[in-house]
PDB file of C-alpha atoms in Angstrom:
ATOM      1  CA  MET A1133       0.000   0.000   0.000  1.00  0.00           C
ATOM      2  CA  TRP A1134       1.234   3.463  -0.829  1.00  0.00           C
ATOM      3  CA  CYS A1135      -0.172   6.941  -0.781  1.00  0.00           C
ATOM      4  CA  VAL A1136       0.787   9.926  -2.953  1.00  0.00           C
ATOM      5  CA  ILE A1137      -0.353  13.465  -2.328  1.00  0.00           C
ATOM      6  CA  TYR A1138      -0.474  15.809  -5.330  1.00  0.00           C
ATOM      7  CA  ARG A1139      -0.946  19.543  -5.437  1.00  0.00           C
ATOM      8  CA  GLU A1140      -3.225  20.595  -8.291  1.00  0.00           C
ATOM      9  CA  THR A1141      -2.379  24.299  -8.447  1.00  0.00           C
ATOM     10  CA  PRO A1142      -2.877  25.949 -11.867  1.00  0.00           C
ATOM     11  CA  GLY A1143       0.726  27.131 -12.054  1.00  0.00           C
ATOM     12  CA  GLU A1144       3.121  24.260 -11.363  1.00  0.00           C
ATOM     13  CA  PRO A1145       1.267  21.080 -10.315  1.00  0.00           C
ATOM     14  CA  GLU A1146       3.522  18.784  -8.359  1.00  0.00           C
ATOM     15  CA  GLN A1147       3.840  15.702  -6.226  1.00  0.00           C
ATOM     16  CA  VAL A1148       3.912  16.837  -2.625  1.00  0.00           C
ATOM     17  CA  ASP A1149       4.488  13.591  -0.760  1.00  0.00           C
ATOM     18  CA  LYS A1150       4.716   9.857  -1.348  1.00  0.00           C
ATOM     19  CA  ARG A1151       4.738   7.340   1.456  1.00  0.00           C
ATOM     20  CA  GLN A1152       4.992   3.569   1.490  1.00  0.00           C
ATOM     21  CA  VAL A1153       2.642   2.828   4.339  1.00  0.00           C
ATOM     22  CA  GLY A1154       2.611  -0.970   4.243  1.00  0.00           C
ATOM     23  CA  GLY A1155      -0.671  -2.325   5.557  1.00  0.00           C
ATOM     24  CA  ASP A1156      -1.341   0.675   7.797  1.00  0.00           C
ATOM     25  CA  SER A1157      -4.709   2.076   6.718  1.00  0.00           C
ATOM     26  CA  ALA A1158      -4.552   4.545   9.599  1.00  0.00           C
ATOM     27  CA  ALA A1159      -1.611   6.321   7.950  1.00  0.00           C
ATOM     28  CA  VAL A1160      -3.617   6.702   4.754  1.00  0.00           C
ATOM     29  CA  LEU A1161      -6.625   8.062   6.623  1.00  0.00           C
ATOM     30  CA  ASP A1162      -4.386  10.499   8.476  1.00  0.00           C
ATOM     31  CA  GLY A1163      -3.009  11.731   5.165  1.00  0.00           C
ATOM     32  CA  LEU A1164      -6.518  12.230   3.812  1.00  0.00           C
ATOM     33  CA  LYS A1165      -7.460  14.317   6.853  1.00  0.00           C
ATOM     34  CA  ARG A1166      -4.452  16.594   6.394  1.00  0.00           C
ATOM     35  CA  LEU A1167      -5.065  17.336   2.705  1.00  0.00           C
ATOM     36  CA  GLY A1168      -4.881  21.004   1.751  1.00  0.00           C
ATOM     37  CA  GLU A1169      -7.532  22.764  -0.285  1.00  0.00           C
ATOM     38  CA  ASP A1170      -5.537  22.412  -3.518  1.00  0.00           C
ATOM     39  CA  GLU A1171      -4.341  18.855  -2.906  1.00  0.00           C
ATOM     40  CA  PHE A1172      -5.637  15.375  -3.651  1.00  0.00           C
ATOM     41  CA  CYS A1173      -4.476  11.921  -2.643  1.00  0.00           C
ATOM     42  CA  TRP A1174      -3.775   8.786  -4.692  1.00  0.00           C
ATOM     43  CA  VAL A1175      -3.997   5.614  -2.601  1.00  0.00           C
ATOM     44  CA  HIS A1176      -2.936   2.265  -4.028  1.00  0.00           C
ATOM     45  CA  LEU A1177      -3.533  -1.224  -2.613  1.00  0.00           C
ATOM     46  CA  ASP A1178      -2.171  -4.568  -3.834  1.00  0.00           C
ATOM     47  CA  ASP A1179      -4.438  -7.586  -3.241  1.00  0.00           C
ATOM     48  CA  PRO A1180      -5.890  -5.960  -0.097  1.00  0.00           C
ATOM     49  CA  ASP A1181      -7.460  -7.731   2.815  1.00  0.00           C
ATOM     50  CA  PRO A1182     -11.207  -7.139   3.349  1.00  0.00           C
ATOM     51  CA  GLY A1183     -10.365  -5.286   6.542  1.00  0.00           C
ATOM     52  CA  ASP A1184      -8.267  -2.688   4.725  1.00  0.00           C
ATOM     53  CA  LEU A1185     -11.099  -1.985   2.304  1.00  0.00           C
ATOM     54  CA  GLU A1186     -13.659  -1.668   5.046  1.00  0.00           C
ATOM     55  CA  GLU A1187     -11.495   0.820   6.953  1.00  0.00           C
ATOM     56  CA  LEU A1188     -11.094   2.993   3.854  1.00  0.00           C
ATOM     57  CA  ALA A1189     -14.651   2.608   2.529  1.00  0.00           C
ATOM     58  CA  GLY A1190     -16.290   4.870   5.099  1.00  0.00           C
ATOM     59  CA  PRO A1191     -13.927   7.877   4.954  1.00  0.00           C
ATOM     60  CA  LEU A1192     -13.708   7.698   1.154  1.00  0.00           C
ATOM     61  CA  GLY A1193     -17.439   7.304   0.692  1.00  0.00           C
ATOM     62  CA  LEU A1194     -17.236   4.001  -1.174  1.00  0.00           C
ATOM     63  CA  HIS A1195     -20.539   2.276  -1.815  1.00  0.00           C
ATOM     64  CA  PRO A1196     -20.901  -1.227  -0.260  1.00  0.00           C
ATOM     65  CA  LEU A1197     -21.525  -2.690  -3.731  1.00  0.00           C
ATOM     66  CA  ALA A1198     -18.276  -1.169  -4.959  1.00  0.00           C
ATOM     67  CA  VAL A1199     -16.399  -2.650  -2.008  1.00  0.00           C
ATOM     68  CA  GLU A1200     -17.994  -6.023  -2.776  1.00  0.00           C
ATOM     69  CA  ASP A1201     -16.811  -5.808  -6.396  1.00  0.00           C
ATOM     70  CA  VAL A1202     -13.262  -5.106  -5.258  1.00  0.00           C
ATOM     71  CA  GLY A1203     -13.310  -8.091  -2.923  1.00  0.00           C
ATOM     72  CA  GLU A1204     -14.540 -10.531  -5.590  1.00  0.00           C
ATOM     73  CA  ALA A1205     -11.918  -9.373  -8.124  1.00  0.00           C
ATOM     74  CA  HIS A1206     -13.642 -11.069 -11.072  1.00  0.00           C
ATOM     75  CA  GLN A1207     -15.439  -8.152 -12.691  1.00  0.00           C
ATOM     76  CA  ARG A1208     -16.015  -7.401 -16.340  1.00  0.00           C
ATOM     77  CA  PRO A1209     -14.614  -4.032 -17.450  1.00  0.00           C
ATOM     78  CA  LYS A1210     -17.248  -1.471 -16.550  1.00  0.00           C
ATOM     79  CA  ARG A1211     -17.944   1.899 -14.996  1.00  0.00           C
ATOM     80  CA  GLU A1212     -20.336   2.691 -12.153  1.00  0.00           C
ATOM     81  CA  ARG A1213     -21.082   5.961 -10.416  1.00  0.00           C
ATOM     82  CA  TYR A1214     -22.044   6.057  -6.758  1.00  0.00           C
ATOM     83  CA  GLY A1215     -22.809   9.685  -5.948  1.00  0.00           C
ATOM     84  CA  ASP A1216     -19.543  11.637  -6.161  1.00  0.00           C
ATOM     85  CA  VAL A1217     -17.452   8.471  -6.541  1.00  0.00           C
ATOM     86  CA  LEU A1218     -16.762   6.911  -9.938  1.00  0.00           C
ATOM     87  CA  ALA A1219     -15.748   3.234  -9.981  1.00  0.00           C
ATOM     88  CA  VAL A1220     -14.030   1.780 -13.058  1.00  0.00           C
ATOM     89  CA  ALA A1221     -13.080  -1.896 -13.387  1.00  0.00           C
ATOM     90  CA  LEU A1222     -10.266  -2.717 -15.822  1.00  0.00           C
ATOM     91  CA  LYS A1223      -8.762  -6.023 -16.897  1.00  0.00           C
ATOM     92  CA  THR A1224      -4.980  -6.123 -16.948  1.00  0.00           C
ATOM     93  CA  LEU A1225      -3.316  -8.678 -19.173  1.00  0.00           C
ATOM     94  CA  TRP A1226       0.095  -9.715 -20.356  1.00  0.00           C
ATOM     95  CA  TYR A1227       1.226 -12.284 -22.905  1.00  0.00           C
ATOM     96  CA  VAL A1228       3.532 -15.085 -21.775  1.00  0.00           C
ATOM     97  CA  LYS A1229       5.400 -15.905 -24.978  1.00  0.00           C
ATOM     98  CA  ASP A1230       7.070 -19.077 -23.659  1.00  0.00           C
ATOM     99  CA  ARG A1231       3.664 -20.666 -23.070  1.00  0.00           C
ATOM    100  CA  SER A1232       1.715 -18.655 -25.680  1.00  0.00           C
ATOM    101  CA  GLU A1233      -0.788 -17.720 -22.994  1.00  0.00           C
ATOM    102  CA  VAL A1234      -2.651 -14.552 -22.068  1.00  0.00           C
ATOM    103  CA  GLU A1235      -2.742 -14.061 -18.309  1.00  0.00           C
ATOM    104  CA  THR A1236      -5.158 -11.580 -16.808  1.00  0.00           C
ATOM    105  CA  GLY A1237      -5.552  -9.584 -13.655  1.00  0.00           C
ATOM    106  CA  GLU A1238      -7.717  -6.693 -12.532  1.00  0.00           C
ATOM    107  CA  VAL A1239      -7.398  -3.145 -11.331  1.00  0.00           C
ATOM    108  CA  MET A1240     -10.232  -1.071  -9.876  1.00  0.00           C
ATOM    109  CA  VAL A1241     -10.005   2.712 -10.046  1.00  0.00           C
ATOM    110  CA  PHE A1242     -12.123   4.913  -7.768  1.00  0.00           C
ATOM    111  CA  THR A1243     -12.124   8.678  -8.179  1.00  0.00           C
ATOM    112  CA  GLY A1244     -13.748  11.138  -5.790  1.00  0.00           C
ATOM    113  CA  PRO A1245     -13.581  14.897  -5.399  1.00  0.00           C
ATOM    114  CA  ARG A1246     -10.211  14.759  -3.604  1.00  0.00           C
ATOM    115  CA  PHE A1247      -8.907  11.226  -3.936  1.00  0.00           C
ATOM    116  CA  ALA A1248      -8.097   8.447  -6.367  1.00  0.00           C
ATOM    117  CA  LEU A1249      -7.971   4.850  -5.147  1.00  0.00           C
ATOM    118  CA  THR A1250      -6.541   1.983  -7.192  1.00  0.00           C
ATOM    119  CA  VAL A1251      -6.814  -1.654  -6.144  1.00  0.00           C
ATOM    120  CA  ARG A1252      -4.793  -4.283  -7.999  1.00  0.00           C
ATOM    121  CA  HIS A1253      -5.335  -8.029  -8.281  1.00  0.00           C
ATOM    122  CA  GLY A1254      -2.918 -10.167 -10.272  1.00  0.00           C
ATOM    123  CA  ARG A1255       0.709  -9.810 -11.309  1.00  0.00           C
ATOM    124  CA  ALA A1256       0.423  -6.914 -13.771  1.00  0.00           C
ATOM    125  CA  ASP A1257       0.613  -3.519 -12.052  1.00  0.00           C
ATOM    126  CA  PRO A1258      -0.121  -0.534 -14.329  1.00  0.00           C
ATOM    127  CA  THR A1259      -0.014   1.978 -11.472  1.00  0.00           C
ATOM    128  CA  GLY A1260       3.780   2.249 -11.395  1.00  0.00           C
ATOM    129  CA  GLU A1261       3.921   3.204 -15.063  1.00  0.00           C
ATOM    130  CA  ALA A1262       0.917   5.513 -14.635  1.00  0.00           C
ATOM    131  CA  ALA A1263       2.648   7.354 -11.761  1.00  0.00           C
ATOM    132  CA  ARG A1264       5.780   7.712 -13.895  1.00  0.00           C
ATOM    133  CA  ARG A1265       3.763   9.243 -16.735  1.00  0.00           C
ATOM    134  CA  LEU A1266       2.124  11.706 -14.369  1.00  0.00           C
ATOM    135  CA  GLY A1267       5.571  12.650 -13.120  1.00  0.00           C
ATOM    136  CA  GLU A1268       6.724  13.342 -16.673  1.00  0.00           C
ATOM    137  CA  ASP A1269       3.553  15.259 -17.580  1.00  0.00           C
ATOM    138  CA  PRO A1270       2.638  17.079 -14.342  1.00  0.00           C
ATOM    139  CA  HIS A1271       0.357  19.673 -15.947  1.00  0.00           C
ATOM    140  CA  LEU A1272      -2.365  16.978 -16.023  1.00  0.00           C
ATOM    141  CA  LEU A1273      -2.406  17.049 -12.236  1.00  0.00           C
ATOM    142  CA  ARG A1274      -4.281  20.345 -12.294  1.00  0.00           C
ATOM    143  CA  PHE A1275      -7.374  18.348 -13.323  1.00  0.00           C
ATOM    144  CA  GLY A1276      -7.278  16.407 -10.058  1.00  0.00           C
ATOM    145  CA  PRO A1277      -8.075  12.701  -9.560  1.00  0.00           C
ATOM    146  CA  VAL A1278      -9.316  12.302 -13.140  1.00  0.00           C
ATOM    147  CA  ALA A1279      -5.663  12.613 -14.195  1.00  0.00           C
ATOM    148  CA  VAL A1280      -4.925   9.405 -12.274  1.00  0.00           C
ATOM    149  CA  LEU A1281      -7.841   7.646 -13.983  1.00  0.00           C
ATOM    150  CA  HIS A1282      -6.552   8.716 -17.392  1.00  0.00           C
ATOM    151  CA  ALA A1283      -2.972   7.644 -16.632  1.00  0.00           C
ATOM    152  CA  VAL A1284      -4.037   4.177 -15.429  1.00  0.00           C
ATOM    153  CA  LEU A1285      -6.476   3.690 -18.309  1.00  0.00           C
ATOM    154  CA  ASP A1286      -3.880   4.820 -20.861  1.00  0.00           C
ATOM    155  CA  THR A1287      -1.286   2.427 -19.418  1.00  0.00           C
ATOM    156  CA  VAL A1288      -3.699  -0.519 -19.480  1.00  0.00           C
ATOM    157  CA  VAL A1289      -4.732   0.162 -23.085  1.00  0.00           C
ATOM    158  CA  ASP A1290      -1.075   0.432 -24.162  1.00  0.00           C
ATOM    159  CA  SER A1291      -0.438  -2.979 -22.589  1.00  0.00           C
ATOM    160  CA  TYR A1292      -3.297  -4.361 -24.701  1.00  0.00           C
ATOM    161  CA  THR A1293      -1.588  -3.046 -27.828  1.00  0.00           C
ATOM    162  CA  GLU A1294       1.712  -4.684 -26.876  1.00  0.00           C
ATOM    163  CA  ALA A1295       0.005  -8.003 -26.150  1.00  0.00           C
ATOM    164  CA  ALA A1296      -1.859  -7.872 -29.480  1.00  0.00           C
ATOM    165  CA  VAL A1297       1.456  -7.476 -31.331  1.00  0.00           C
ATOM    166  CA  GLN A1298       2.857 -10.562 -29.581  1.00  0.00           C
ATOM    167  CA  VAL A1299      -0.257 -12.613 -30.327  1.00  0.00           C
ATOM    168  CA  ARG A1300      -0.064 -11.530 -33.984  1.00  0.00           C
ATOM    169  CA  THR A1301       3.560 -12.727 -34.132  1.00  0.00           C
ATOM    170  CA  ASP A1302       2.618 -16.159 -32.772  1.00  0.00           C
ATOM    171  CA  LEU A1303      -0.346 -16.362 -35.140  1.00  0.00           C
ATOM    172  CA  THR A1304       1.878 -15.600 -38.141  1.00  0.00           C
ATOM    173  CA  ALA A1305       4.258 -18.388 -37.099  1.00  0.00           C
ATOM    174  CA  LEU A1306       1.300 -20.741 -36.699  1.00  0.00           C
ATOM    175  CA  GLU A1307       0.000 -19.870 -40.169  1.00  0.00           C
ATOM    176  CA  ARG A1308       3.383 -20.731 -41.686  1.00  0.00           C
ATOM    177  CA  ARG A1309       3.236 -24.145 -40.015  1.00  0.00           C
ATOM    178  CA  VAL A1310      -0.330 -24.693 -41.262  1.00  0.00           C
ATOM    179  CA  PHE A1311       0.738 -24.182 -44.895  1.00  0.00           C
ATOM    180  CA  SER A1312       4.132 -25.881 -44.645  1.00  0.00           C
ATOM    181  CA  PRO A1313       4.669 -29.084 -46.704  1.00  0.00           C
ATOM    182  CA  GLU A1314       5.217 -31.116 -43.551  1.00  0.00           C
ATOM    183  CA  ARG A1315       2.357 -33.084 -42.092  1.00  0.00           C
ATOM    184  CA  GLU A1316       1.769 -31.834 -38.564  1.00  0.00           C
ATOM    185  CA  ASP A1317      -1.384 -31.907 -36.472  1.00  0.00           C
ATOM    186  CA  LEU A1318      -1.821 -28.310 -35.310  1.00  0.00           C
ATOM    187  CA  THR A1319      -5.444 -28.524 -34.197  1.00  0.00           C
ATOM    188  CA  GLU A1320      -4.597 -28.336 -30.505  1.00  0.00           C
ATOM    189  CA  GLY A1321      -2.219 -25.402 -31.064  1.00  0.00           C
ATOM    190  CA  VAL A1322      -4.837 -23.438 -33.015  1.00  0.00           C
ATOM    191  CA  TYR A1323      -7.511 -24.059 -30.391  1.00  0.00           C
ATOM    192  CA  SER A1324      -5.107 -23.108 -27.610  1.00  0.00           C
ATOM    193  CA  LEU A1325      -4.246 -19.777 -29.242  1.00  0.00           C
ATOM    194  CA  LYS A1326      -7.905 -19.145 -30.030  1.00  0.00           C
ATOM    195  CA  ARG A1327      -8.785 -19.656 -26.368  1.00  0.00           C
ATOM    196  CA  GLU A1328      -6.194 -17.043 -25.411  1.00  0.00           C
ATOM    197  CA  VAL A1329      -7.582 -14.605 -28.000  1.00  0.00           C
ATOM    198  CA  LEU A1330     -11.080 -15.102 -26.590  1.00  0.00           C
ATOM    199  CA  GLU A1331      -9.761 -14.254 -23.132  1.00  0.00           C
ATOM    200  CA  PHE A1332      -8.101 -11.200 -24.683  1.00  0.00           C
ATOM    201  CA  ARG A1333     -11.389 -10.227 -26.309  1.00  0.00           C
ATOM    202  CA  ASP A1334     -13.289 -10.535 -23.016  1.00  0.00           C
ATOM    203  CA  ALA A1335     -10.927  -7.936 -21.541  1.00  0.00           C
ATOM    204  CA  VAL A1336     -11.010  -5.537 -24.509  1.00  0.00           C
ATOM    205  CA  GLN A1337     -14.536  -5.463 -25.903  1.00  0.00           C
ATOM    206  CA  PRO A1338     -16.451  -4.402 -22.751  1.00  0.00           C
ATOM    207  CA  LEU A1339     -13.968  -1.559 -22.256  1.00  0.00           C
ATOM    208  CA  VAL A1340     -14.621  -0.027 -25.707  1.00  0.00           C
ATOM    209  CA  PRO A1341     -17.952   1.663 -24.802  1.00  0.00           C
ATOM    210  CA  VAL A1342     -16.467   2.798 -21.482  1.00  0.00           C
ATOM    211  CA  ALA A1343     -13.566   4.525 -23.268  1.00  0.00           C
ATOM    212  CA  GLN A1344     -15.998   6.086 -25.741  1.00  0.00           C
ATOM    213  CA  ASP A1345     -18.151   7.440 -22.915  1.00  0.00           C
ATOM    214  CA  PHE A1346     -15.088   8.989 -21.279  1.00  0.00           C
ATOM    215  CA  ALA A1347     -14.263  10.730 -24.591  1.00  0.00           C
ATOM    216  CA  SER A1348     -17.784  12.117 -24.959  1.00  0.00           C
ATOM    217  CA  PRO A1349     -18.448  15.851 -24.332  1.00  0.00           C
ATOM    218  CA  HIS A1350     -21.165  14.718 -21.918  1.00  0.00           C
ATOM    219  CA  SER A1351     -18.737  12.756 -19.746  1.00  0.00           C
ATOM    220  CA  GLY A1352     -18.440  15.579 -17.234  1.00  0.00           C
ATOM    221  CA  TRP A1353     -14.639  15.888 -17.515  1.00  0.00           C
ATOM    222  CA  PRO A1354     -12.952  19.242 -17.981  1.00  0.00           C
ATOM    223  CA  GLU A1355     -12.893  20.148 -21.664  1.00  0.00           C
ATOM    224  CA  GLU A1356      -9.085  20.119 -21.693  1.00  0.00           C
ATOM    225  CA  MET A1357      -9.122  16.424 -20.688  1.00  0.00           C
ATOM    226  CA  LEU A1358     -11.334  15.286 -23.569  1.00  0.00           C
ATOM    227  CA  PRO A1359      -8.522  15.086 -26.183  1.00  0.00           C
ATOM    228  CA  TYR A1360      -6.579  12.787 -23.856  1.00  0.00           C
ATOM    229  CA  PHE A1361      -9.537  10.466 -23.411  1.00  0.00           C
ATOM    230  CA  ARG A1362     -10.266  10.583 -27.161  1.00  0.00           C
ATOM    231  CA  ASP A1363      -6.710   9.398 -27.742  1.00  0.00           C
ATOM    232  CA  VAL A1364      -7.280   6.479 -25.354  1.00  0.00           C
ATOM    233  CA  ALA A1365     -10.602   5.664 -27.043  1.00  0.00           C
ATOM    234  CA  ASP A1366      -8.878   5.647 -30.444  1.00  0.00           C
ATOM    235  CA  HIS A1367      -6.209   3.234 -29.203  1.00  0.00           C
ATOM    236  CA  MET A1368      -8.933   1.125 -27.631  1.00  0.00           C
ATOM    237  CA  HIS A1369     -10.852   0.972 -30.916  1.00  0.00           C
ATOM    238  CA  ARG A1370      -7.748  -0.058 -32.867  1.00  0.00           C
ATOM    239  CA  THR A1371      -6.932  -2.776 -30.354  1.00  0.00           C
ATOM    240  CA  ASP A1372     -10.502  -4.071 -30.467  1.00  0.00           C
ATOM    241  CA  THR A1373     -10.315  -4.214 -34.274  1.00  0.00           C
ATOM    242  CA  GLU A1374      -7.009  -6.067 -34.055  1.00  0.00           C
ATOM    243  CA  VAL A1375      -8.399  -8.630 -31.593  1.00  0.00           C
ATOM    244  CA  ARG A1376     -11.429  -9.238 -33.825  1.00  0.00           C
ATOM    245  CA  SER A1377      -9.063  -9.699 -36.771  1.00  0.00           C
ATOM    246  CA  LEU A1378      -6.959 -12.191 -34.798  1.00  0.00           C
ATOM    247  CA  ASP A1379     -10.068 -14.170 -33.920  1.00  0.00           C
ATOM    248  CA  GLU A1380     -11.180 -14.308 -37.570  1.00  0.00           C
ATOM    249  CA  LEU A1381      -7.705 -15.281 -38.767  1.00  0.00           C
ATOM    250  CA  LEU A1382      -7.589 -18.107 -36.240  1.00  0.00           C
ATOM    251  CA  ASN A1383     -10.935 -19.379 -37.524  1.00  0.00           C
ATOM    252  CA  SER A1384      -9.545 -19.271 -41.065  1.00  0.00           C
ATOM    253  CA  ALA A1385      -6.333 -20.994 -39.981  1.00  0.00           C
ATOM    254  CA  LEU A1386      -8.321 -23.745 -38.288  1.00  0.00           C
ATOM    255  CA  ASP A1387     -10.519 -24.218 -41.387  1.00  0.00           C
ATOM    256  CA  ALA A1388      -7.451 -24.313 -43.623  1.00  0.00           C
ATOM    257  CA  HIS A1389      -5.723 -26.828 -41.367  1.00  0.00           C
ATOM    258  CA  LEU A1390      -8.774 -29.100 -41.255  1.00  0.00           C
ATOM    259  CA  ALA A1391      -9.033 -28.853 -45.067  1.00  0.00           C
ATOM    260  CA  ARG A1392      -5.376 -29.883 -45.381  1.00  0.00           C
ATOM    261  CA  VAL A1393      -5.954 -32.796 -43.020  1.00  0.00           C
ATOM    262  CA  GLY A1394      -8.852 -33.882 -45.248  1.00  0.00           C
ATOM    263  CA  THR A1395      -6.602 -33.594 -48.308  1.00  0.00           C
ATOM    264  CA  TRP A1396      -3.938 -35.722 -46.620  1.00  0.00           C
ATOM    265  CA  GLN A1397      -6.537 -38.369 -45.822  1.00  0.00           C
ATOM    266  CA  ASN A1398      -7.799 -38.345 -49.426  1.00  0.00           C
ATOM    267  CA  ASP A1399      -4.231 -38.770 -50.688  1.00  0.00           C
ATOM    268  CA  ASP A1400      -3.731 -41.712 -48.352  1.00  0.00           C
ATOM    269  CA  MET A1401      -6.985 -43.312 -49.463  1.00  0.00           C
ATOM    270  CA  ARG A1402      -6.038 -42.913 -53.138  1.00  0.00           C
ATOM    271  CA  ARG A1403      -2.674 -44.564 -52.549  1.00  0.00           C
ATOM    272  CA  ILE A1404      -4.276 -47.411 -50.644  1.00  0.00           C
ATOM    273  CA  SER A1405      -6.926 -47.839 -53.364  1.00  0.00           C
ATOM    274  CA  ALA A1406      -4.270 -47.782 -56.107  1.00  0.00           C
ATOM    275  CA  TRP A1407      -2.163 -50.472 -54.447  1.00  0.00           C
ATOM    276  CA  ALA A1408      -5.295 -52.539 -53.774  1.00  0.00           C
ATOM    277  CA  ALA A1409      -6.207 -52.366 -57.488  1.00  0.00           C
ATOM    278  CA  ILE A1410      -2.644 -53.312 -58.502  1.00  0.00           C
ATOM    279  CA  LEU A1411      -2.713 -56.362 -56.231  1.00  0.00           C
ATOM    280  CA  ALA A1412      -6.262 -57.342 -57.266  1.00  0.00           C
ATOM    281  CA  THR A1413      -5.305 -58.474 -60.787  1.00  0.00           C
ATOM    282  CA  PRO A1414      -2.621 -61.010 -59.739  1.00  0.00           C
ATOM    283  CA  THR A1415      -4.934 -62.164 -56.972  1.00  0.00           C
ATOM    284  CA  LEU A1416      -7.720 -62.725 -59.500  1.00  0.00           C
ATOM    285  CA  VAL A1417      -5.536 -64.775 -61.868  1.00  0.00           C
ATOM    286  CA  ALA A1418      -4.023 -66.773 -59.002  1.00  0.00           C
ATOM    287  CA  GLY A1419      -7.462 -67.375 -57.553  1.00  0.00           C
ATOM    288  CA  ILE A1420      -8.841 -68.750 -60.806  1.00  0.00           C
ATOM    289  CA  TYR A1421      -5.992 -71.172 -61.301  1.00  0.00           C
ATOM    290  CA  GLY A1422      -5.977 -72.154 -57.667  1.00  0.00           C
ATOM    291  CA  MET A1423      -9.499 -73.623 -57.670  1.00  0.00           C
ATOM    292  CA  ASN A1424      -8.050 -77.175 -58.221  1.00  0.00           C
ATOM    293  CA  PHE A1425     -10.686 -78.443 -60.645  1.00  0.00           C
ATOM    294  CA  THR A1426      -9.682 -81.597 -62.525  1.00  0.00           C
ATOM    295  CA  HIS A1427     -10.736 -80.460 -65.992  1.00  0.00           C
ATOM    296  CA  MET A1428      -9.337 -76.930 -66.383  1.00  0.00           C
ATOM    297  CA  PRO A1429      -7.779 -75.655 -69.618  1.00  0.00           C
ATOM    298  CA  GLU A1430      -4.092 -74.736 -69.642  1.00  0.00           C
ATOM    299  CA  LEU A1431      -3.332 -76.845 -66.539  1.00  0.00           C
ATOM    300  CA  THR A1432      -1.220 -79.259 -68.562  1.00  0.00           C
ATOM    301  CA  TRP A1433       0.051 -76.675 -71.030  1.00  0.00           C
ATOM    302  CA  THR A1434       3.834 -76.256 -71.040  1.00  0.00           C
ATOM    303  CA  TYR A1435       3.700 -72.463 -71.201  1.00  0.00           C
ATOM    304  CA  GLY A1436       0.722 -72.006 -68.856  1.00  0.00           C
ATOM    305  CA  TYR A1437       2.683 -70.977 -65.767  1.00  0.00           C
ATOM    306  CA  PRO A1438       5.020 -68.462 -67.530  1.00  0.00           C
ATOM    307  CA  LEU A1439       2.019 -66.960 -69.324  1.00  0.00           C
ATOM    308  CA  ALA A1440       0.015 -66.557 -66.106  1.00  0.00           C
ATOM    309  CA  VAL A1441       2.949 -64.906 -64.354  1.00  0.00           C
ATOM    310  CA  THR A1442       3.522 -62.616 -67.336  1.00  0.00           C
ATOM    311  CA  VAL A1443      -0.139 -61.580 -67.374  1.00  0.00           C
ATOM    312  CA  MET A1444      -0.097 -60.832 -63.659  1.00  0.00           C
ATOM    313  CA  VAL A1445       3.137 -58.804 -63.791  1.00  0.00           C
ATOM    314  CA  GLY A1446       2.100 -56.979 -66.957  1.00  0.00           C
ATOM    315  CA  ALA A1447      -1.309 -56.032 -65.628  1.00  0.00           C
ATOM    316  CA  ALA A1448       0.213 -54.810 -62.362  1.00  0.00           C
ATOM    317  CA  ALA A1449       2.821 -52.756 -64.257  1.00  0.00           C
ATOM    318  CA  LEU A1450       0.187 -51.151 -66.494  1.00  0.00           C
ATOM    319  CA  LEU A1451      -1.980 -50.229 -63.512  1.00  0.00           C
ATOM    320  CA  HIS A1452       1.027 -48.829 -61.614  1.00  0.00           C
ATOM    321  CA  ARG A1453       1.991 -46.665 -64.601  1.00  0.00           C
ATOM    322  CA  SER A1454      -1.579 -45.434 -65.023  1.00  0.00           C
ATOM    323  CA  PHE A1455      -1.898 -44.486 -61.345  1.00  0.00           C
ATOM    324  CA  ARG A1456       1.466 -42.699 -61.389  1.00  0.00           C
ATOM    325  CA  ARG A1457       0.416 -40.627 -64.410  1.00  0.00           C
ATOM    326  CA  ASN A1458      -2.828 -39.643 -62.656  1.00  0.00           C
ATOM    327  CA  GLY A1459      -1.031 -38.666 -59.443  1.00  0.00           C
ATOM    328  CA  TRP A1460      -2.433 -41.451 -57.307  1.00  0.00           C
ATOM    329  CA  LEU A1461       1.005 -42.823 -56.499  1.00  0.00           C
TER     330      LEU A1461
END
């Protein structure tokens, strides 16, 4: 848990104080009580205990339903307003290239008149990068807690873009394997990557309307903040389009792979059928002359055996040549 106090003066906004307060909610509450008129506080919690949330909920004015959402930590991306407090749920994700897996987490952002509260679940932590960006662009701090919301949202959306690039790279490699001359069963690999893309899509798609609402003139943000949120909404839209494209390409790759598997099976069946036809002619001749009837023509003929063998070999050779010319062998 840490707490940062910012001064939002119109001239030179700045970070006034930052304290690592461990699990001491009392220190955070003390900092909130001592805020100046032109200051606001950013409080951050990592996988908090229910007790920490309950201690902060009252002084910050958090709605019980919002506290319940934070405790469950399995929310779809959404926004909810409880009086003066805005609650935004975001999915964090990162792509593990070694396992070709998308792992997800969650961060909840609460903004009030004089505070911003972020609660993280999972390994990915966008708040560190968001704080760095605010430090490099301090003029945003004059807009108060909404600057924290923008910084966290912008960081999360940028991580989506990076993950989409990595998924696209793996998909391109998978497509090359699908259309390679080697016979390789890639069905499980395609389904595995598709499952990860679906998890990616579940994090991205619900956030698109939220980002668009934030960029709307009716969002209630200061007019100077709207271009920043429009930029986030544009990145969000491009990422959503990319994820949809990845999903469609995976469907096409799976269809193409199944079609190739069908082609391989047809080739195998043609080869088997060709060899069966080649062997059928000698079997037919041998079967006729192996019936052991007493009165059969050619049984006592001197050239009967060489002629039968010649017919069998010749017929097999002609069939083999014919099948080779037609591409069956």
